[in-house]
Coordinates of C-alpha atoms in Angstrom, one line a residue:
M92 CA 0.0 0.0 0.0
S93 CA 1.5 3.3 -1.0
T94 CA 1.9 6.2 1.4
A95 CA 1.4 9.8 0.4
A96 CA 3.5 12.8 1.2
S97 CA 2.2 16.2 0.4
S98 CA 4.2 19.1 -0.9
S99 CA 2.4 22.2 -2.0
I100 CA 3.1 25.3 -3.9
S101 CA 0.9 28.4 -4.0
I102 CA 1.0 30.5 -7.1
S103 CA -0.4 34.0 -6.8
L104 CA -1.4 35.0 -10.3
A105 CA -0.8 38.6 -9.4
T106 CA 2.9 37.8 -9.7
N107 CA 5.0 35.8 -12.1
P108 CA 5.6 32.3 -10.7
L109 CA 8.4 31.5 -13.2
K110 CA 11.5 33.7 -12.9
N111 CA 12.4 33.4 -16.6
F112 CA 9.1 32.7 -18.1
S113 CA 6.8 35.8 -18.0
L114 CA 3.3 35.3 -19.4
S115 CA 2.0 38.7 -18.5
S116 CA 4.3 40.7 -20.8
R117 CA 6.4 40.2 -23.9
S118 CA 9.6 38.2 -23.3
S119 CA 12.4 37.3 -25.6
L120 CA 12.7 33.6 -26.6
P121 CA 16.0 31.8 -26.9
S122 CA 17.5 31.7 -30.4
A123 CA 15.9 28.4 -31.1
S124 CA 12.5 29.9 -30.2
S125 CA 11.9 27.3 -27.6
I126 CA 11.4 27.0 -23.8
S127 CA 12.5 23.9 -22.0
F128 CA 10.5 22.1 -19.4
P129 CA 12.6 21.4 -16.2
S130 CA 13.0 17.6 -16.6
R131 CA 15.4 14.8 -16.2
N132 CA 14.9 14.2 -19.9
N133 CA 16.7 17.0 -21.6
N134 CA 15.1 16.3 -24.9
R135 CA 11.7 17.3 -23.6
R136 CA 10.8 20.9 -24.6
L137 CA 7.9 23.1 -25.6
I138 CA 8.1 24.6 -29.1
L139 CA 6.4 28.0 -29.2
V140 CA 7.1 29.3 -32.7
S141 CA 10.1 29.9 -34.8
C142 CA 9.9 33.4 -36.4
T143 CA 13.1 33.9 -38.4
T144 CA 13.4 34.1 -42.2
G145 CA 16.4 31.8 -42.2
D146 CA 18.6 33.8 -44.6
G147 CA 19.0 37.0 -42.7
S148 CA 16.9 39.0 -45.1
K149 CA 14.0 41.3 -44.1
P150 CA 10.7 39.4 -43.6
T151 CA 7.8 40.0 -46.0
I152 CA 4.5 41.2 -44.4
L153 CA 1.3 41.0 -46.4
V154 CA -1.4 43.4 -45.4
A155 CA -4.6 42.1 -46.9
E156 CA -7.0 44.8 -45.7
K157 CA -6.8 48.5 -45.0
L158 CA -4.5 49.3 -42.1
G159 CA -3.9 52.7 -40.5
D160 CA -0.8 54.6 -41.7
A161 CA 0.9 54.5 -38.3
G162 CA 0.7 50.7 -38.3
V163 CA 2.0 50.4 -41.8
K164 CA 4.9 52.7 -40.9
L165 CA 5.9 50.5 -38.0
L166 CA 5.8 47.4 -40.3
E167 CA 7.9 49.2 -43.0
D168 CA 10.6 50.1 -40.5
F169 CA 10.9 46.3 -39.8
G170 CA 10.3 44.5 -43.1
N171 CA 9.1 44.5 -46.6
V172 CA 5.4 45.4 -46.6
D173 CA 3.0 44.4 -49.4
C174 CA -0.4 46.1 -49.1
S175 CA -2.7 44.2 -51.4
Y176 CA -6.3 44.9 -50.7
N177 CA -9.4 43.2 -52.1
M178 CA -7.7 40.0 -53.1
T179 CA -9.7 36.9 -54.0
Y180 CA -9.1 33.8 -51.9
E181 CA -7.2 32.3 -54.8
E182 CA -5.0 35.3 -55.1
L183 CA -4.2 35.2 -51.4
N184 CA -3.3 31.5 -51.6
T185 CA -0.9 32.2 -54.5
K186 CA 0.8 35.2 -52.8
I187 CA 1.1 33.7 -49.3
S188 CA 4.0 31.4 -50.1
L189 CA 6.2 34.5 -50.4
C190 CA 5.2 36.0 -47.0
D191 CA 6.3 35.6 -43.4
A192 CA 3.4 37.4 -41.9
L193 CA -0.2 38.2 -42.8
I194 CA -2.4 41.0 -41.4
V195 CA -6.2 40.9 -41.9
R196 CA -9.4 42.4 -40.5
S197 CA -12.7 40.5 -40.5
G198 CA -13.2 40.5 -44.2
T199 CA -10.4 38.0 -45.2
K200 CA -10.8 34.3 -44.5
V201 CA -7.6 32.7 -43.4
G202 CA -8.5 29.0 -43.8
R203 CA -6.4 25.8 -43.9
E204 CA -5.7 26.3 -47.6
V205 CA -3.8 29.5 -46.8
F206 CA -1.5 27.7 -44.3
E207 CA -1.0 24.8 -46.7
S208 CA -0.2 27.2 -49.6
S209 CA 2.4 29.0 -47.4
R210 CA 4.5 25.8 -47.4
G211 CA 5.6 26.5 -43.9
R212 CA 6.9 30.1 -44.5
L213 CA 4.0 31.9 -42.8
K214 CA 5.0 32.5 -39.2
V215 CA 2.4 34.9 -37.8
V216 CA -1.1 36.0 -38.7
G217 CA -2.3 39.3 -37.2
R218 CA -6.0 40.0 -36.8
A219 CA -6.5 43.8 -36.6
G220 CA -9.4 43.6 -34.1
V221 CA -10.7 41.3 -31.5
G222 CA -12.7 38.5 -33.2
I223 CA -10.8 35.7 -34.9
D224 CA -13.7 33.8 -36.4
N225 CA -12.2 34.2 -39.9
V226 CA -8.9 32.5 -38.9
D227 CA -8.6 28.7 -38.7
L228 CA -6.8 28.4 -35.3
K229 CA -6.4 24.7 -35.5
A230 CA -4.7 24.8 -38.9
A231 CA -2.5 27.7 -37.7
T232 CA -1.3 25.7 -34.7
E233 CA -0.7 22.6 -36.8
F234 CA 1.4 24.6 -39.2
G235 CA 3.3 26.3 -36.4
C236 CA 1.9 29.7 -37.1
L237 CA 1.3 32.1 -34.3
V238 CA -2.0 34.1 -34.4
V239 CA -2.2 37.4 -32.6
N240 CA -5.0 40.0 -32.3
A241 CA -5.5 43.6 -31.1
P242 CA -8.1 43.4 -28.4
T243 CA -7.7 46.7 -26.5
A244 CA -7.3 49.6 -29.0
N245 CA -11.0 49.9 -29.9
T246 CA -12.4 49.7 -26.3
I247 CA -13.2 53.4 -26.0
A248 CA -14.7 53.6 -29.5
A249 CA -17.0 50.7 -28.8
A250 CA -18.1 52.1 -25.4
E251 CA -18.8 55.5 -27.0
H252 CA -20.9 54.0 -29.7
G253 CA -22.8 52.0 -27.1
I254 CA -23.6 55.3 -25.3
A255 CA -24.5 57.0 -28.5
L256 CA -27.0 54.3 -29.4
L257 CA -28.4 54.4 -25.9
A258 CA -29.1 58.1 -26.0
A259 CA -30.3 58.0 -29.7
M260 CA -32.7 55.2 -28.9
A261 CA -34.1 56.9 -25.8
R262 CA -34.8 60.1 -27.7
N263 CA -35.9 58.5 -31.0
V264 CA -33.2 60.4 -32.9
A265 CA -33.0 58.2 -35.9
Q266 CA -36.8 58.0 -36.4
A267 CA -37.2 61.7 -35.9
D268 CA -34.4 62.5 -38.3
E269 CA -36.0 60.3 -41.0
S270 CA -39.4 61.9 -40.4
V271 CA -38.2 65.5 -40.7
K272 CA -36.3 64.7 -43.9
A273 CA -39.6 63.3 -45.3
G274 CA -41.2 66.7 -44.7
E275 CA -42.9 65.9 -41.5
W276 CA -43.0 67.7 -38.1
K277 CA -44.3 65.2 -35.6
R278 CA -43.0 66.3 -32.2
N279 CA -45.6 64.4 -30.2
K280 CA -44.9 61.1 -31.9
Y281 CA -41.2 61.1 -30.9
V282 CA -41.4 61.9 -27.2
G283 CA -38.6 60.0 -25.6
V284 CA -37.6 58.9 -22.1
S285 CA -35.0 60.3 -19.8
L286 CA -31.8 58.4 -18.7
V287 CA -31.4 60.1 -15.3
G288 CA -32.4 57.8 -12.5
K289 CA -33.0 54.8 -14.8
T290 CA -31.3 51.4 -14.1
L291 CA -28.8 50.2 -16.7
A292 CA -27.8 46.5 -16.6
V293 CA -24.4 45.9 -18.2
L294 CA -24.2 42.3 -19.2
G295 CA -20.5 41.5 -19.6
F296 CA -18.3 43.7 -17.4
G297 CA -15.0 43.5 -19.3
K298 CA -13.1 46.5 -20.8
V299 CA -16.0 47.8 -23.0
G300 CA -18.7 47.1 -20.4
T301 CA -16.7 48.9 -17.7
E302 CA -16.3 52.0 -19.9
V303 CA -20.0 52.0 -20.8
A304 CA -20.8 51.8 -17.1
R305 CA -18.5 54.7 -16.3
R306 CA -20.1 56.9 -18.9
A307 CA -23.7 55.9 -17.9
K308 CA -22.9 56.9 -14.3
G309 CA -21.9 60.3 -15.6
L310 CA -25.4 60.5 -17.2
G311 CA -27.0 60.0 -13.8
M312 CA -28.0 56.4 -14.4
R313 CA -28.0 53.6 -11.7
V314 CA -25.7 50.9 -13.1
I315 CA -25.7 47.2 -12.2
A316 CA -23.7 44.6 -14.0
H317 CA -23.6 40.8 -14.4
D318 CA -20.3 39.0 -15.1
P319 CA -19.1 35.9 -13.2
Y320 CA -15.5 37.0 -13.6
A321 CA -15.8 40.7 -12.9
P322 CA -13.5 41.8 -10.0
A323 CA -15.7 43.2 -7.2
D324 CA -13.2 46.0 -6.4
R325 CA -13.3 47.3 -10.0
A326 CA -17.1 47.5 -10.0
Q327 CA -17.1 49.1 -6.5
A328 CA -14.6 51.7 -7.6
I329 CA -17.0 53.2 -10.1
G330 CA -20.1 52.7 -8.1
V331 CA -21.5 49.6 -10.0
E332 CA -23.3 46.8 -8.2
L333 CA -22.6 43.2 -9.4
V334 CA -25.8 41.1 -9.5
G335 CA -27.0 37.8 -10.7
F336 CA -28.2 37.3 -14.3
G337 CA -31.9 36.9 -13.2
E338 CA -31.8 40.1 -11.1
A339 CA -30.2 42.1 -13.9
L340 CA -33.0 41.0 -16.3
A341 CA -35.8 41.7 -13.8
T342 CA -34.8 45.1 -12.6
A343 CA -33.2 46.9 -15.6
D344 CA -34.8 49.7 -17.6
F345 CA -32.0 49.5 -20.1
I346 CA -29.8 46.5 -20.9
S347 CA -26.4 47.0 -22.7
L348 CA -24.7 43.8 -24.0
H349 CA -21.0 43.4 -23.9
M350 CA -20.5 39.7 -23.6
P351 CA -18.6 37.5 -26.1
L352 CA -20.3 35.0 -28.4
T353 CA -19.6 31.5 -26.9
P354 CA -21.8 28.4 -26.7
A355 CA -22.9 29.6 -23.3
T356 CA -24.0 33.0 -24.5
S357 CA -25.4 32.1 -27.9
K358 CA -29.0 33.4 -28.0
I359 CA -28.8 34.2 -24.3
L360 CA -31.6 36.7 -24.9
N361 CA -34.4 34.6 -26.1
D362 CA -38.2 34.1 -25.5
E363 CA -37.6 32.8 -22.0
T364 CA -35.3 35.6 -20.9
F365 CA -37.3 38.3 -22.5
A366 CA -40.3 37.1 -20.5
K367 CA -38.4 37.7 -17.3
M368 CA -37.6 41.4 -18.2
K369 CA -39.4 44.5 -16.9
K370 CA -42.0 45.5 -19.5
G371 CA -40.8 48.4 -21.5
V372 CA -37.1 47.5 -21.3
R373 CA -34.7 49.0 -23.9
I374 CA -31.8 47.0 -25.3
V375 CA -28.5 48.0 -26.8
N376 CA -26.1 45.6 -28.4
V377 CA -22.6 46.6 -29.6
A378 CA -21.1 43.2 -28.8
R379 CA -21.9 40.2 -31.0
G380 CA -25.1 39.6 -33.0
G381 CA -25.5 36.0 -32.0
V382 CA -26.1 36.7 -28.3
I383 CA -29.7 37.7 -29.2
D384 CA -32.3 35.4 -30.7
E385 CA -33.4 38.0 -33.4
D386 CA -36.7 36.4 -34.1
A387 CA -37.5 36.3 -30.3
L388 CA -36.5 40.0 -30.1
V389 CA -39.1 40.9 -32.8
R390 CA -41.7 39.0 -30.9
A391 CA -40.8 40.8 -27.7
L392 CA -41.0 44.2 -29.5
D393 CA -44.4 43.4 -30.9
A394 CA -45.6 42.2 -27.5
G395 CA -44.4 45.4 -25.9
I396 CA -42.0 43.6 -23.5
V397 CA -39.1 45.4 -25.2
A398 CA -39.9 49.0 -25.9
Q399 CA -36.9 49.7 -28.2
A400 CA -33.7 48.2 -29.4
A401 CA -30.5 49.7 -30.8
L402 CA -28.3 47.3 -32.6
D403 CA -24.8 47.6 -34.1
V404 CA -24.3 43.9 -34.7
F405 CA -26.3 41.0 -36.2
T406 CA -26.2 37.3 -36.5
E407 CA -25.5 37.6 -40.2
E408 CA -23.8 40.7 -41.5
P409 CA -25.0 42.4 -43.5
P410 CA -28.5 41.4 -42.5
A411 CA -31.1 40.8 -45.2
E412 CA -32.7 44.0 -46.6
D413 CA -36.2 42.8 -45.7
S414 CA -35.2 41.7 -42.1
P415 CA -38.2 42.2 -39.9
L416 CA -35.8 43.3 -37.1
V417 CA -33.9 45.9 -39.1
Q418 CA -37.2 47.3 -40.6
H419 CA -38.9 47.4 -37.2
E420 CA -40.0 51.0 -36.4
R421 CA -38.8 50.8 -32.9
V422 CA -35.3 49.5 -33.7
T423 CA -32.3 51.7 -34.4
V424 CA -29.5 50.1 -36.4
T425 CA -25.9 50.9 -37.5
P426 CA -23.6 48.8 -39.7
H427 CA -21.1 47.4 -37.1
L428 CA -19.5 50.8 -36.3
G429 CA -18.4 50.0 -32.8
A430 CA -14.7 50.4 -33.6
S431 CA -15.1 52.8 -36.5
T432 CA -13.4 56.0 -35.2
M433 CA -10.2 57.4 -36.7
E434 CA -8.5 57.1 -33.4
A435 CA -9.5 53.5 -32.9
Q436 CA -8.5 52.5 -36.4
E437 CA -5.0 54.0 -35.8
G438 CA -4.8 52.4 -32.4
V439 CA -5.7 49.0 -33.7
A440 CA -3.2 49.4 -36.5
I441 CA -0.4 50.2 -34.1
E442 CA -1.3 47.4 -31.7
I443 CA -1.4 44.7 -34.3
A444 CA 1.7 46.0 -36.0
E445 CA 3.6 45.8 -32.7
A446 CA 2.3 42.3 -32.0
V447 CA 3.3 41.1 -35.5
V448 CA 6.8 42.7 -35.4
G449 CA 7.3 41.3 -31.9
A450 CA 6.4 37.8 -33.1
L451 CA 8.7 38.0 -36.1
N452 CA 11.4 39.0 -33.6
G453 CA 10.8 35.9 -31.6
E454 CA 9.0 37.6 -28.8
L455 CA 5.8 36.4 -27.0
A456 CA 2.8 38.7 -26.8
A457 CA -0.1 38.4 -24.4
T458 CA -2.4 38.7 -27.4
A459 CA -1.4 35.3 -28.8
V460 CA -4.6 33.3 -29.3
N461 CA -3.6 29.9 -30.5
A462 CA -2.0 27.0 -28.6
P463 CA 1.8 26.6 -28.6
M464 CA 3.4 23.7 -30.4
V465 CA 4.6 20.8 -28.2
S466 CA 7.2 18.3 -29.1
A467 CA 5.9 14.9 -30.1
E468 CA 7.3 13.1 -27.1
V469 CA 5.9 15.4 -24.5
L470 CA 2.5 15.7 -26.3
T471 CA 2.2 11.9 -26.5
E472 CA 2.7 11.5 -22.8
L473 CA 0.7 14.5 -21.6
K474 CA -2.1 14.5 -24.2
P475 CA -4.8 12.6 -22.2
Y476 CA -3.9 14.6 -19.0
V477 CA -4.1 17.9 -20.9
I478 CA -7.6 16.8 -22.1
L479 CA -8.5 15.8 -18.6
A480 CA -7.3 19.1 -17.1
E481 CA -9.3 21.2 -19.5
K482 CA -12.5 19.1 -19.1
L483 CA -12.3 19.2 -15.3
G484 CA -12.0 23.0 -15.5
R485 CA -15.1 23.1 -17.8
L486 CA -17.1 20.8 -15.5
A487 CA -16.2 22.8 -12.4
V488 CA -17.2 26.2 -13.7
Q489 CA -20.5 24.9 -15.1
L490 CA -21.3 23.7 -11.6
V491 CA -21.1 27.3 -10.3
A492 CA -24.4 29.0 -9.8
G493 CA -25.1 32.1 -11.8
G494 CA -23.8 35.3 -10.2
S495 CA -21.0 33.5 -8.2
G496 CA -17.7 34.9 -9.4
V497 CA -14.9 32.3 -9.5
K498 CA -11.8 33.8 -7.8
N499 CA -10.1 31.0 -6.0
V500 CA -9.0 27.7 -7.6
K501 CA -7.1 24.9 -5.9
V502 CA -5.5 22.1 -8.0
S503 CA -4.1 19.0 -6.5
Y504 CA -1.9 16.5 -8.5
T505 CA -1.1 13.0 -7.2
S506 CA 2.0 11.4 -8.8
S507 CA 4.7 9.0 -8.2
R508 CA 7.2 11.1 -10.0
A509 CA 9.6 13.5 -8.3
T510 CA 8.5 17.1 -8.0
D511 CA 11.2 18.4 -10.3
D512 CA 10.2 15.8 -13.0
L513 CA 6.6 17.0 -13.0
D514 CA 6.1 20.3 -14.7
T515 CA 2.5 21.3 -14.5
R516 CA 2.4 24.6 -16.4
L517 CA 0.6 23.1 -19.4
L518 CA -1.9 21.4 -17.2
R519 CA -2.4 24.6 -15.2
A520 CA -3.0 26.5 -18.4
M521 CA -5.5 24.0 -19.6
I522 CA -7.4 24.1 -16.3
T523 CA -7.5 27.9 -16.6
K524 CA -8.6 27.5 -20.2
G525 CA -11.5 25.2 -19.1
I526 CA -12.6 27.6 -16.4
I527 CA -12.4 30.9 -18.4
E528 CA -13.3 30.0 -22.0
P529 CA -16.9 28.8 -21.6
I530 CA -18.0 32.3 -20.6
S531 CA -15.3 34.4 -22.4
D532 CA -14.1 35.2 -25.9
V533 CA -10.5 34.9 -24.7
Y534 CA -8.5 31.9 -26.1
V535 CA -6.3 30.6 -23.3
N536 CA -3.1 28.7 -23.8
L537 CA 0.3 28.3 -22.2
V538 CA 1.3 31.7 -23.6
N539 CA -1.4 33.8 -22.0
A540 CA -2.9 31.6 -19.3
D541 CA -1.4 33.3 -16.2
F542 CA -1.9 36.8 -17.8
T543 CA -5.5 36.0 -18.6
A544 CA -6.1 34.7 -15.1
K545 CA -4.5 37.7 -13.5
Q546 CA -6.7 40.1 -15.6
R547 CA -9.8 38.3 -14.2
G548 CA -8.7 38.3 -10.6
L549 CA -8.4 34.5 -10.7
R550 CA -6.0 33.1 -8.1
L551 CA -4.8 29.5 -8.6
S552 CA -2.8 27.4 -6.1
E553 CA -1.3 24.0 -6.9
E554 CA -0.6 21.1 -4.5
R555 CA 1.5 18.1 -5.5
V556 CA 1.0 14.9 -3.5
H557 CA 3.7 12.3 -3.9
L558 CA 2.7 8.7 -4.0
D559 CA 4.9 5.7 -3.5
G560 CA 4.9 3.5 -6.6
S561 CA 6.0 3.3 -10.2
P562 CA 6.6 6.7 -11.9
E563 CA 5.6 5.1 -15.3
N564 CA 2.6 7.5 -15.6
P565 CA 3.1 11.2 -15.0
L566 CA 0.0 11.5 -12.9
E567 CA -2.5 9.5 -10.9
T568 CA -5.3 12.0 -10.4
I569 CA -6.1 15.7 -10.9
T570 CA -8.5 17.5 -8.5
V571 CA -10.0 20.9 -9.1
K572 CA -11.7 22.8 -6.3
L573 CA -13.4 26.2 -6.6
G574 CA -13.7 28.1 -3.4
N575 CA -16.2 30.7 -2.1
V576 CA -18.8 30.0 -4.7
E577 CA -22.4 28.8 -4.8
S578 CA -23.2 25.6 -6.7
K579 CA -26.1 24.8 -8.9
F580 CA -25.6 21.1 -7.9
A581 CA -25.3 20.9 -4.1
S582 CA -23.8 17.4 -4.2
S583 CA -20.7 18.8 -6.0
L584 CA -19.7 20.6 -2.8
S585 CA -16.9 19.0 -0.7
E586 CA -17.1 18.8 3.1
S587 CA -15.3 22.2 3.2
G588 CA -17.9 23.8 0.9
E589 CA -15.9 23.9 -2.3
V590 CA -17.1 22.8 -5.7
K591 CA -14.9 19.7 -6.2
V592 CA -14.3 17.4 -9.2
E593 CA -11.6 14.8 -9.6
G594 CA -10.4 12.7 -12.6
K595 CA -7.8 10.3 -13.8
V596 CA -6.7 8.8 -17.1
K597 CA -7.5 5.1 -17.6
D598 CA -6.2 3.3 -20.6
G599 CA -5.4 6.7 -22.2
V600 CA -9.0 8.0 -21.7
P601 CA -9.9 10.8 -19.3
H602 CA -12.4 9.8 -16.6
L603 CA -14.4 11.7 -14.0
T604 CA -13.9 9.8 -10.7
K605 CA -15.3 12.1 -8.0
V606 CA -17.9 14.8 -7.7
G607 CA -18.0 16.4 -4.2
S608 CA -17.7 13.5 -1.8
F609 CA -19.3 11.0 -4.2
E610 CA -17.2 8.4 -6.1
V611 CA -18.2 8.0 -9.8
D612 CA -16.6 6.6 -12.9
V613 CA -17.6 8.1 -16.2
T614 CA -15.6 8.8 -19.4
L615 CA -15.2 12.5 -20.2
E616 CA -16.5 12.2 -23.7
G617 CA -19.6 14.0 -25.1
S618 CA -21.5 15.5 -22.2
I619 CA -22.5 14.5 -18.8
I620 CA -25.8 14.4 -16.7
L621 CA -25.3 14.3 -13.0
C622 CA -28.3 13.2 -10.8
R623 CA -28.5 13.0 -7.1
Q624 CA -31.1 10.4 -6.3
V625 CA -32.5 8.1 -3.6
D626 CA -30.7 4.8 -4.1
Q627 CA -33.4 2.4 -5.2
P628 CA -33.9 -0.3 -7.8
G629 CA -34.8 0.6 -11.4
M630 CA -33.3 4.1 -11.5
I631 CA -30.7 3.3 -14.1
G632 CA -33.4 1.8 -16.3
T633 CA -35.8 4.6 -15.8
V634 CA -33.3 7.3 -16.7
G635 CA -31.9 5.2 -19.6
S636 CA -35.4 4.7 -21.0
I637 CA -36.2 8.5 -21.0
L638 CA -32.9 9.2 -22.9
G639 CA -33.5 6.3 -25.3
E640 CA -37.0 7.5 -26.1
S641 CA -35.5 10.9 -27.0
N642 CA -32.8 9.2 -29.2
V643 CA -30.0 10.3 -26.9
N644 CA -27.2 7.8 -26.9
V645 CA -25.7 6.9 -23.5
N646 CA -22.0 6.1 -23.8
F647 CA -21.3 5.4 -20.1
M648 CA -23.1 5.3 -16.8
S649 CA -21.9 5.1 -13.2
V650 CA -23.5 5.3 -9.8
G651 CA -21.7 6.3 -6.6
R652 CA -23.5 6.1 -3.3
I653 CA -23.0 6.8 0.4
A654 CA -24.6 3.5 1.5
P655 CA -27.3 1.1 0.2
R656 CA -30.8 2.7 0.0
K657 CA -29.3 6.1 0.9
Q658 CA -28.3 9.0 -1.4
A659 CA -26.4 8.2 -4.7
I660 CA -25.0 10.2 -7.6
M661 CA -25.6 8.9 -11.1
A662 CA -23.2 10.1 -13.7
I663 CA -24.4 9.5 -17.3
G664 CA -22.2 10.2 -20.3
V665 CA -24.2 11.1 -23.4
D666 CA -23.2 11.7 -27.0
D667 CA -26.0 14.2 -27.8
Q668 CA -27.5 17.2 -26.0
P669 CA -30.9 16.2 -24.6
S670 CA -33.8 18.5 -25.2
R671 CA -35.2 20.6 -22.4
E672 CA -38.3 18.3 -22.4
T673 CA -36.1 15.3 -21.9
L674 CA -34.2 16.9 -19.0
K675 CA -37.5 18.0 -17.5
K676 CA -38.7 14.4 -17.5
I677 CA -35.5 13.3 -15.7
G678 CA -36.1 16.0 -13.1
E679 CA -39.7 14.9 -12.6
I680 CA -38.7 11.4 -11.5
P681 CA -39.7 11.2 -7.8
A682 CA -36.4 9.7 -6.6
V683 CA -34.3 12.4 -8.3
E684 CA -33.5 15.1 -5.8
E685 CA -31.4 17.3 -8.2
F686 CA -29.7 17.1 -11.5
V687 CA -27.5 19.1 -13.9
F688 CA -26.5 18.8 -17.5
L689 CA -22.8 19.7 -18.3
K690 CA -21.4 20.3 -21.8
L691 CA -17.9 19.2 -22.5

């Protein structure tokens, strides 16, 4: 029987835990463009990106869409710049083999064909803006190409546009302007509402949301905000109250959206959420079009639930000319102008130019958005544990009840290997990725994990527990605990009140082995349904029948219990997402005390 000795390290993400490996600012790479893992095996290293031209000549930078003059000047001081706008996809694929870097906006698709056509020469893609939906990140990583963006320069411009739409909507500016130009003078028709004393709910309290809140406070509005990762001190500093999602919907006179488009936020404003809003609410969206169910918004407008809407973004851009939403008389629209100021355009140009030049110089930037390359040996050994780490993070954060901000994370690793032969940076980064990405538009990897966590006030500590035994496998178990949070599934709480999930790799496959104090055994493939139930005969068959009737395939099922005929946890792995009706049927089983569906 093995004995365990515990040695723990605490990493405060407000400081750099690695003396020579800064993730919160740019840092020069060694000449080979690599960083070595401390290990007894000296051949084990992490390849980030190689950004040299090889022959000492200046690199060639292709600018495929209009870029501000200041940014172009920075690029010209460093390399050979080719500004070729309005290229076809075929022309881009032909030209890219002669280029070391490519800069695009949202109008140029950088797909797998581009990376294949570059024949390995393309070292960095710069996206002049925030979103990178037009860049194939998987292909970029496979071909060893770094992808960087410019996420900060347009913050003020987007916030100002949000406030402009807020005021224009409240005072019917667009409608009144059109009426006067048509020869009308209908003062009574376009009576507006005042902003002073009204409650504005900011959904998404990041950079843009914070600036909108600051300006709304200056207009005399009461501002509340919902964001599970918003630092409380930042909100308090500008007089903003952080509230739960439901409270924000129910109390707001105005709602301003500033959340990213993720699976968790897609169509987050829908028929169900509109029904929870105060009648006569007014909505502004300068974030992403897909966060609103546009058909549901039209219904809410027609029903009088939503008095007005002001939209800068749409699910499809440009929207159809006959779009009922665009043509609605109580909707104000603009063609995605959030970042369209002269100052913002120049700022984005400078920010992306600096990031691209830095990458070509072999430097790391915090705006890198794709995963680093890992040597085949290390990747082969760590791959199932990397997957396990990310999925445990995703599971844990989904167990947190809405409105609870995740601030404290504790990770425990059990291993038979010596401490200096177990480098956990990649695993820690993947846990951070799993916790942050489901409700954020940030792409987390080893390059930016600690920096991203620090920005969100997330503090992560690591504990390594040494086990006696064979060091053949790098790890036995990984445990993730989230402290000081409320849980939507009470059984996931440990005895100390933390959300707790634990997993291990069996035969190369990640498994969930513990939820709270309950032992389970389910593969982390597809998605998972967790049920707390009274332990009695027939439960597995009952739940399985409900899923089978809905054509939901069960890939794994496990039951962990305290004692016979007492409470038990059923963990069910499913390949498909059950419908709300199916989940409702499971919840209506008399013996089921609580349940939760978790997407992996």
